[in-house]
GROMACS .gro file of C-alpha atoms in nm:
model
  386
    1MET     CA    1   0.000   0.000   0.000
    2ASP     CA    2   0.127   0.345  -0.093
    3HIS     CA    3   0.207   0.588   0.189
    4PHE     CA    4   0.142   0.961   0.177
    5SER     CA    5   0.270   1.259   0.374
    6GLU     CA    6   0.053   1.519   0.545
    7GLU     CA    7   0.150   1.766   0.273
    8GLU     CA    8   0.032   1.526   0.002
    9ILE     CA    9  -0.298   1.476   0.185
   10LYS     CA   10  -0.347   1.855   0.180
   11TYR     CA   11  -0.284   1.863  -0.195
   12MET     CA   12  -0.544   1.594  -0.256
   13GLU     CA   13  -0.788   1.773  -0.026
   14GLN     CA   14  -0.746   2.079  -0.249
   15ALA     CA   15  -0.820   1.864  -0.553
   16ILE     CA   16  -1.135   1.725  -0.387
   17LYS     CA   17  -1.251   2.077  -0.303
   18LEU     CA   18  -1.197   2.180  -0.665
   19ALA     CA   19  -1.389   1.876  -0.793
   20GLU     CA   20  -1.687   1.979  -0.581
   21LYS     CA   21  -1.731   2.289  -0.799
   22GLY     CA   22  -1.864   2.062  -1.072
   23ARG     CA   23  -2.144   1.913  -0.860
   24GLY     CA   24  -2.469   1.889  -1.052
   25LYS     CA   25  -2.304   1.976  -1.385
   26THR     CA   26  -2.084   1.684  -1.490
   27SER     CA   27  -2.340   1.402  -1.533
   28PRO     CA   28  -2.296   1.137  -1.662
   29ASN     CA   29  -1.929   1.198  -1.583
   30PRO     CA   30  -1.775   1.209  -1.235
   31MET     CA   31  -1.657   1.519  -1.050
   32VAL     CA   32  -1.278   1.540  -1.076
   33GLY     CA   33  -1.018   1.788  -0.952
   34ALA     CA   34  -0.645   1.812  -1.024
   35ILE     CA   35  -0.355   1.999  -0.860
   36ILE     CA   36  -0.006   2.030  -1.013
   37VAL     CA   37   0.285   2.076  -0.773
   38LYS     CA   38   0.648   2.160  -0.860
   39ASP     CA   39   0.928   2.209  -0.607
   40GLY     CA   40   0.673   2.215  -0.325
   41VAL     CA   41   0.458   2.486  -0.481
   42VAL     CA   42   0.115   2.453  -0.644
   43ILE     CA   43   0.167   2.589  -0.996
   44SER     CA   44  -0.169   2.502  -1.155
   45SER     CA   45  -0.506   2.344  -1.094
   46GLY     CA   46  -0.827   2.251  -1.272
   47TYR     CA   47  -1.156   2.068  -1.241
   48HIS     CA   48  -1.414   1.910  -1.470
   49HIS     CA   49  -1.674   2.181  -1.528
   50MET     CA   50  -1.931   1.996  -1.738
   51ALA     CA   51  -1.971   1.685  -1.953
   52GLY     CA   52  -1.817   1.753  -2.294
   53LEU     CA   53  -1.569   2.009  -2.160
   54PRO     CA   54  -1.201   1.929  -2.083
   55HIS     CA   55  -1.131   1.691  -1.799
   56ALA     CA   56  -0.966   1.819  -1.480
   57GLU     CA   57  -0.619   1.699  -1.581
   58ILE     CA   58  -0.631   1.880  -1.914
   59GLU     CA   59  -0.763   2.199  -1.758
   60ALA     CA   60  -0.486   2.194  -1.499
   61ILE     CA   61  -0.227   2.142  -1.776
   62ASP     CA   62  -0.375   2.421  -1.990
   63ASN     CA   63  -0.388   2.658  -1.692
   64SER     CA   64  -0.015   2.628  -1.629
   65THR     CA   65   0.210   2.915  -1.733
   66GLN     CA   66   0.537   2.722  -1.693
   67SER     CA   67   0.698   2.395  -1.788
   68LEU     CA   68   0.542   2.091  -1.623
   69ALA     CA   69   0.846   1.868  -1.664
   70GLY     CA   70   0.940   1.709  -1.333
   71SER     CA   71   0.619   1.813  -1.156
   72THR     CA   72   0.363   1.601  -0.971
   73MET     CA   73  -0.008   1.589  -1.047
   74TYR     CA   74  -0.260   1.508  -0.773
   75VAL     CA   75  -0.585   1.399  -0.938
   76THR     CA   76  -0.892   1.266  -0.761
   77LEU     CA   77  -0.983   1.001  -1.020
   78GLU     CA   78  -0.775   0.785  -1.252
   79PRO     CA   79  -0.700   0.961  -1.585
   80CYS     CA   80  -0.892   0.821  -1.882
   81THR     CA   81  -0.736   0.622  -2.166
   82PHE     CA   82  -1.014   0.635  -2.426
   83HIS     CA   83  -1.142   0.896  -2.670
   84GLY     CA   84  -1.497   0.999  -2.580
   85LYS     CA   85  -1.621   1.356  -2.614
   86THR     CA   86  -1.265   1.458  -2.527
   87PRO     CA   87  -0.924   1.299  -2.604
   88PRO     CA   88  -0.760   1.062  -2.351
   89CYS     CA   89  -0.594   1.242  -2.062
   90THR     CA   90  -0.312   0.990  -2.020
   91LYS     CA   91  -0.142   1.077  -2.351
   92GLU     CA   92  -0.147   1.448  -2.270
   93ILE     CA   93   0.001   1.379  -1.925
   94VAL     CA   94   0.286   1.175  -2.071
   95LYS     CA   95   0.358   1.443  -2.331
   96HIS     CA   96   0.431   1.699  -2.057
   97LYS     CA   97   0.692   1.480  -1.882
   98PHE     CA   98   0.545   1.473  -1.532
   99ARG     CA   99   0.763   1.310  -1.269
  100GLU     CA  100   0.477   1.150  -1.076
  101ILE     CA  101   0.099   1.113  -1.076
  102VAL     CA  102  -0.084   1.064  -0.746
  103ILE     CA  103  -0.435   0.925  -0.802
  104GLY     CA  104  -0.704   0.929  -0.538
  105CYS     CA  105  -0.934   0.660  -0.672
  106ILE     CA  106  -0.932   0.407  -0.956
  107ASP     CA  107  -1.204   0.472  -1.215
  108PRO     CA  108  -1.467   0.191  -1.204
  109ASN     CA  109  -1.557   0.247  -1.570
  110PRO     CA  110  -1.454  -0.073  -1.756
  111LEU     CA  111  -1.308   0.147  -2.030
  112VAL     CA  112  -1.054   0.276  -1.775
  113ASN     CA  113  -1.042   0.073  -1.449
  114GLY     CA  114  -0.665   0.043  -1.407
  115LYS     CA  115  -0.574   0.100  -1.771
  116GLY     CA  116  -0.483   0.461  -1.700
  117VAL     CA  117  -0.242   0.359  -1.424
  118GLU     CA  118  -0.092   0.088  -1.645
  119PHE     CA  119  -0.041   0.326  -1.940
  120LEU     CA  120   0.126   0.591  -1.723
  121LYS     CA  121   0.359   0.338  -1.561
  122LYS     CA  122   0.457   0.187  -1.895
  123SER     CA  123   0.534   0.540  -2.014
  124GLY     CA  124   0.790   0.579  -1.734
  125LEU     CA  125   0.593   0.783  -1.481
  126LYS     CA  126   0.582   0.706  -1.113
  127VAL     CA  127   0.220   0.639  -1.011
  128ARG     CA  128   0.071   0.603  -0.664
  129THR     CA  129  -0.294   0.543  -0.588
  130GLY     CA  130  -0.545   0.538  -0.302
  131LEU     CA  131  -0.495   0.881  -0.145
  132LEU     CA  132  -0.827   0.974   0.026
  133LYS     CA  133  -0.996   0.703  -0.180
  134ASP     CA  134  -1.305   0.669   0.042
  135ARG     CA  135  -1.378   1.043   0.040
  136ILE     CA  136  -1.351   1.058  -0.337
  137GLU     CA  137  -1.574   0.756  -0.389
  138LEU     CA  138  -1.836   0.913  -0.159
  139GLN     CA  139  -1.810   1.240  -0.349
  140ASN     CA  140  -1.879   1.047  -0.670
  141GLU     CA  141  -2.136   0.808  -0.527
  142VAL     CA  142  -2.369   0.872  -0.822
  143PHE     CA  143  -2.101   0.790  -1.079
  144PHE     CA  144  -1.982   0.476  -0.900
  145LYS     CA  145  -2.340   0.348  -0.862
  146HIS     CA  146  -2.451   0.390  -1.222
  147ILE     CA  147  -2.125   0.264  -1.372
  148ARG     CA  148  -2.127  -0.050  -1.158
  149THR     CA  149  -2.498  -0.135  -1.180
  150GLY     CA  150  -2.645   0.022  -1.493
  151ILE     CA  151  -2.924   0.195  -1.298
  152PRO     CA  152  -2.945   0.545  -1.150
  153PHE     CA  153  -2.848   0.645  -0.799
  154VAL     CA  154  -3.169   0.711  -0.602
  155CYS     CA  155  -3.189   0.962  -0.317
  156SER     CA  156  -3.513   0.993  -0.123
  157LYS     CA  157  -3.592   1.342   0.008
  158ILE     CA  158  -3.848   1.348   0.289
  159ALA     CA  159  -3.985   1.647   0.481
  160SER     CA  160  -4.181   1.564   0.794
  161SER     CA  161  -4.277   1.665   1.143
  162VAL     CA  162  -4.072   1.532   1.432
  163ASP     CA  163  -4.332   1.256   1.480
  164GLY     CA  164  -4.297   1.138   1.121
  165LYS     CA  165  -4.602   1.300   0.961
  166LEU     CA  166  -4.596   1.437   0.607
  167ALA     CA  167  -4.920   1.634   0.648
  168THR     CA  168  -5.214   1.691   0.877
  169ARG     CA  169  -5.527   1.473   0.854
  170SER     CA  170  -5.678   1.735   0.617
  171SER     CA  171  -5.374   1.685   0.388
  172ASP     CA  172  -5.226   2.028   0.470
  173SER     CA  173  -4.850   2.006   0.420
  174LYS     CA  174  -4.749   2.363   0.328
  175TRP     CA  175  -4.519   2.428   0.485
  176ILE     CA  176  -4.401   2.168   0.734
  177THR     CA  177  -4.037   2.268   0.701
  178SER     CA  178  -3.869   2.608   0.718
  179GLY     CA  179  -3.772   2.839   0.434
  180GLN     CA  180  -3.406   2.744   0.488
  181SER     CA  181  -3.491   2.377   0.439
  182ARG     CA  182  -3.682   2.454   0.121
  183LYS     CA  183  -3.386   2.650  -0.016
  184LYS     CA  184  -3.163   2.351   0.054
  185VAL     CA  185  -3.408   2.132  -0.136
  186GLN     CA  186  -3.378   2.356  -0.442
  187ARG     CA  187  -2.999   2.320  -0.434
  188LEU     CA  188  -3.040   1.948  -0.384
  189ARG     CA  189  -3.267   1.922  -0.688
  190SER     CA  190  -3.004   2.091  -0.904
  191GLU     CA  191  -2.756   1.814  -0.814
  192TYR     CA  192  -2.974   1.539  -0.965
  193ASP     CA  193  -3.072   1.456  -1.322
  194CYS     CA  194  -3.435   1.380  -1.246
  195ILE     CA  195  -3.713   1.418  -0.990
  196LEU     CA  196  -3.937   1.111  -0.968
  197THR     CA  197  -4.278   1.113  -0.804
  198GLY     CA  198  -4.609   0.930  -0.806
  199ILE     CA  199  -4.944   1.044  -0.939
  200ASN     CA  200  -5.089   1.081  -0.587
  201THR     CA  201  -4.841   1.361  -0.517
  202VAL     CA  202  -4.927   1.528  -0.847
  203LEU     CA  203  -5.300   1.509  -0.779
  204SER     CA  204  -5.282   1.630  -0.419
  205ASP     CA  205  -5.013   1.901  -0.447
  206ASN     CA  206  -5.020   2.004  -0.815
  207PRO     CA  207  -4.642   2.064  -0.800
  208TYR     CA  208  -4.400   2.191  -1.064
  209LEU     CA  209  -4.103   1.981  -0.942
  210PHE     CA  210  -3.802   2.163  -1.078
  211PRO     CA  211  -3.489   2.318  -0.922
  212ARG     CA  212  -3.555   2.686  -0.851
  213LYS     CA  213  -3.277   2.936  -0.804
  214ASN     CA  214  -3.519   3.102  -0.564
  215LEU     CA  215  -3.838   2.977  -0.404
  216ASN     CA  216  -4.054   3.180  -0.643
  217GLY     CA  217  -3.867   3.073  -0.958
  218LEU     CA  218  -4.048   3.016  -1.286
  219PRO     CA  219  -4.053   2.687  -1.484
  220GLU     CA  220  -3.858   2.843  -1.770
  221GLU     CA  221  -3.565   2.874  -1.528
  222ALA     CA  222  -3.559   2.500  -1.465
  223ASN     CA  223  -3.257   2.414  -1.678
  224MET     CA  224  -3.050   2.721  -1.600
  225ALA     CA  225  -2.869   2.552  -1.311
  226THR     CA  226  -2.865   2.200  -1.450
  227GLY     CA  227  -2.691   2.214  -1.786
  228GLU     CA  228  -3.021   2.133  -1.961
  229ARG     CA  229  -3.011   1.776  -1.835
  230PHE     CA  230  -3.304   1.794  -1.599
  231TYR     CA  231  -3.606   1.562  -1.618
  232ARG     CA  232  -3.926   1.481  -1.431
  233ALA     CA  233  -4.064   1.128  -1.415
  234ILE     CA  234  -4.413   1.041  -1.291
  235LEU     CA  235  -4.553   0.697  -1.215
  236ASP     CA  236  -4.917   0.712  -1.325
  237SER     CA  237  -5.047   0.360  -1.396
  238ASN     CA  238  -5.395   0.474  -1.503
  239LEU     CA  239  -5.290   0.807  -1.661
  240GLN     CA  240  -5.483   1.020  -1.416
  241ILE     CA  241  -5.276   1.334  -1.466
  242SER     CA  242  -5.480   1.640  -1.561
  243LEU     CA  243  -5.399   1.825  -1.882
  244ASN     CA  244  -5.441   2.141  -1.675
  245SER     CA  245  -5.186   2.039  -1.412
  246ASN     CA  246  -4.874   2.245  -1.350
  247ILE     CA  247  -4.668   1.949  -1.470
  248VAL     CA  248  -4.832   1.958  -1.813
  249LYS     CA  249  -4.838   2.337  -1.830
  250SER     CA  250  -4.462   2.354  -1.771
  251SER     CA  251  -4.364   2.056  -1.987
  252SER     CA  252  -4.235   2.276  -2.271
  253TYR     CA  253  -3.962   2.391  -2.033
  254ILE     CA  254  -3.897   2.070  -1.841
  255LYS     CA  255  -3.871   1.733  -2.014
  256THR     CA  256  -4.130   1.506  -1.855
  257ILE     CA  257  -4.177   1.129  -1.872
  258ILE     CA  258  -4.495   0.954  -1.755
  259PHE     CA  259  -4.498   0.579  -1.695
  260ILE     CA  260  -4.829   0.394  -1.733
  261ALA     CA  261  -4.926   0.030  -1.696
  262LYS     CA  262  -4.855  -0.167  -2.012
  263ASN     CA  263  -5.198  -0.328  -2.008
  264LYS     CA  264  -5.356   0.020  -2.013
  265LYS     CA  265  -5.170   0.165  -2.312
  266HIS     CA  266  -5.463   0.119  -2.552
  267ASP     CA  267  -5.714   0.276  -2.312
  268PHE     CA  268  -5.579   0.630  -2.328
  269LEU     CA  269  -5.475   0.685  -2.691
  270ASN     CA  270  -5.635   1.029  -2.721
  271LYS     CA  271  -5.490   1.153  -2.393
  272VAL     CA  272  -5.148   1.013  -2.479
  273LYS     CA  273  -5.160   1.203  -2.809
  274LYS     CA  274  -5.240   1.528  -2.628
  275LEU     CA  275  -4.957   1.469  -2.380
  276HIS     CA  276  -4.716   1.405  -2.668
  277GLU     CA  277  -4.819   1.743  -2.810
  278HIS     CA  278  -4.703   1.892  -2.480
  279ASN     CA  279  -4.356   1.733  -2.520
  280ILE     CA  280  -4.437   1.460  -2.265
  281ASP     CA  281  -4.323   1.102  -2.324
  282VAL     CA  282  -4.576   0.841  -2.213
  283LEU     CA  283  -4.414   0.501  -2.171
  284PRO     CA  284  -4.586   0.170  -2.089
  285VAL     CA  285  -4.411  -0.051  -1.838
  286ASP     CA  286  -4.490  -0.386  -1.678
  287SER     CA  287  -4.671  -0.398  -1.349
  288LYS     CA  288  -4.537  -0.586  -1.048
  289SER     CA  289  -4.649  -0.933  -0.963
  290THR     CA  290  -5.020  -0.990  -0.903
  291GLU     CA  291  -4.952  -0.984  -0.528
  292GLU     CA  292  -4.831  -0.622  -0.541
  293LYS     CA  293  -4.981  -0.308  -0.687
  294GLY     CA  294  -4.796  -0.053  -0.898
  295LEU     CA  295  -4.539  -0.051  -1.175
  296ASP     CA  296  -4.215  -0.246  -1.183
  297LEU     CA  297  -3.980   0.009  -1.028
  298LEU     CA  298  -3.659  -0.159  -1.138
  299LYS     CA  299  -3.777  -0.155  -1.500
  300VAL     CA  300  -3.862   0.213  -1.464
  301LEU     CA  301  -3.510   0.287  -1.341
  302LYS     CA  302  -3.353   0.086  -1.622
  303ILE     CA  303  -3.558   0.273  -1.884
  304LEU     CA  304  -3.459   0.610  -1.740
  305TYR     CA  305  -3.094   0.509  -1.747
  306ARG     CA  306  -3.092   0.341  -2.087
  307GLU     CA  307  -3.320   0.572  -2.284
  308TYR     CA  308  -3.255   0.909  -2.118
  309LYS     CA  309  -2.903   0.867  -1.974
  310ILE     CA  310  -3.038   0.963  -1.631
  311THR     CA  311  -2.775   0.869  -1.373
  312SER     CA  312  -2.931   1.016  -1.058
  313ILE     CA  313  -3.284   1.050  -0.926
  314LEU     CA  314  -3.427   1.256  -0.642
  315LEU     CA  315  -3.733   1.073  -0.512
  316GLU     CA  316  -3.997   1.322  -0.392
  317CYS     CA  317  -4.316   1.132  -0.327
  318GLY     CA  318  -4.571   1.013  -0.077
  319PRO     CA  319  -4.548   0.721   0.163
  320THR     CA  320  -4.691   0.457  -0.074
  321LEU     CA  321  -4.427   0.499  -0.343
  322SER     CA  322  -4.138   0.557  -0.104
  323THR     CA  323  -4.232   0.240   0.082
  324SER     CA  324  -4.236   0.045  -0.246
  325PHE     CA  325  -3.884   0.171  -0.319
  326ILE     CA  326  -3.770   0.067   0.027
  327LYS     CA  327  -3.919  -0.281  -0.009
  328ARG     CA  328  -3.728  -0.327  -0.335
  329ASN     CA  329  -3.404  -0.195  -0.176
  330LEU     CA  330  -3.382   0.067  -0.450
  331ILE     CA  331  -3.298   0.371  -0.234
  332ASP     CA  332  -2.927   0.450  -0.203
  333LYS     CA  333  -2.953   0.755   0.021
  334PHE     CA  334  -3.202   0.940   0.239
  335ILE     CA  335  -3.217   1.309   0.323
  336PHE     CA  336  -3.469   1.385   0.597
  337PHE     CA  337  -3.577   1.740   0.678
  338ILE     CA  338  -3.733   1.714   1.024
  339ALA     CA  339  -3.940   2.007   1.151
  340PRO     CA  340  -3.996   2.075   1.524
  341LEU     CA  341  -4.369   2.009   1.494
  342ILE     CA  342  -4.593   1.746   1.649
  343ILE     CA  343  -4.897   1.667   1.433
  344GLY     CA  344  -5.016   1.350   1.603
  345GLY     CA  345  -5.296   1.114   1.501
  346ASP     CA  346  -5.289   0.796   1.296
  347GLY     CA  347  -5.409   0.913   0.955
  348SER     CA  348  -5.264   0.822   0.616
  349TYR     CA  349  -4.977   1.068   0.620
  350ASN     CA  350  -4.713   0.870   0.804
  351MET     CA  351  -4.366   0.892   0.658
  352PHE     CA  352  -4.385   0.529   0.539
  353LYS     CA  353  -4.650   0.263   0.495
  354ASP     CA  354  -4.642  -0.074   0.669
  355LEU     CA  355  -4.319  -0.259   0.591
  356GLY     CA  356  -4.441  -0.578   0.755
  357VAL     CA  357  -4.196  -0.541   1.044
  358LYS     CA  358  -4.289  -0.745   1.351
  359LYS     CA  359  -3.960  -0.741   1.541
  360ILE     CA  360  -3.695  -0.473   1.585
  361LYS     CA  361  -3.432  -0.692   1.420
  362GLU     CA  362  -3.644  -0.690   1.102
  363CYS     CA  363  -3.630  -0.310   1.072
  364LYS     CA  364  -3.460  -0.133   0.784
  365ASN     CA  365  -3.138  -0.005   0.937
  366LEU     CA  366  -2.982   0.327   0.839
  367ILE     CA  367  -2.643   0.483   0.905
  368PHE     CA  368  -2.658   0.854   0.991
  369LYS     CA  369  -2.381   1.017   0.789
  370ASP     CA  370  -2.448   1.383   0.858
  371ILE     CA  371  -2.676   1.587   1.085
  372LYS     CA  372  -2.707   1.963   1.040
  373ARG     CA  373  -2.937   2.250   1.128
  374ALA     CA  374  -3.152   2.395   0.849
  375GLY     CA  375  -3.312   2.700   1.004
  376SER     CA  376  -3.541   2.566   1.275
  377ASP     CA  377  -3.525   2.214   1.123
  378ILE     CA  378  -3.276   1.929   1.130
  379ALA     CA  379  -3.138   1.786   0.805
  380ILE     CA  380  -3.024   1.425   0.834
  381THR     CA  381  -2.830   1.245   0.560
  382ALA     CA  382  -2.849   0.868   0.599
  383TYR     CA  383  -2.759   0.555   0.404
  384PRO     CA  384  -2.920   0.211   0.415
  385LEU     CA  385  -2.709  -0.042   0.601
  386LYS     CA  386  -2.609  -0.297   0.339
   0.00000   0.00000   0.00000
């Protein structure tokens, strides 16, 4: 195992901080940062700004105003070896006669996955790997998930009272959480390719579901912060969505996909035609087994990934759909916004539906990764215990 000094750790930390500037803009690529050091001084740096633009290594090279011969590059992810939208980074690195390349994490993409390290070593460069590997993999959790599995990373966002209620018994839910929490949600939306919800949420809340730069933002602003890669997906087995809904009204600005039950596709031909005229894709998908209601969620995720190149999904829905995702083990991350309110009562607005748990040891276990204040609320980031 390679060993690293405290100074080298600081360099890689700088590269990670740089990579973070690309959050929400690089999909389907990872976030990557690079620092170039010569004679103990940082002489250049760069990060991947957006898919299709130069990779971090190339930007750092291009930003340098002096010779790079004999310098060391600290890069968060293994340099690529293939020609995609941009040329391979490894050849450009070799051309500039670096002394050493320190790589944080090996790229899981089969097109790279060690080939970059091998190419650099064969070209005579010293290469070390693994510096702050876990932090970099967490930073790129979306990229690692979709590359390894072929389905999007799914984050469930839930806003509730402290006793786990999403609304009062009269369905009033505006606003459970504070303005600061809602601003954080807008930033969170801009980090994901797609918001997915169920028809019950659309019918009850008539939402727009797009990332606002401010809480009163207009639908035409939806793609301004997302590199025009933002989608909405709605699970609507019986195509109940109203043509007068905010979703349909804003569909010329925000690409929208509606999934219906395959056995219903001939029942709504006229409505499907009208939705197509509003730039909405209506896609039939298989239902679950006869024992369960609803659409096949895994097939939905595969379609979104394969047909629309969606690598990350923010799940904003009611308890029925979120519970279905939990039962299928399809949620990779939870973000809870918990308000200091007690609503009480049984009702139908619990955070989740019945999971069939009879004993504590049968519960779905989470790991709390981060707990912060969001105005008067608490924001909890948690991951399912694998």
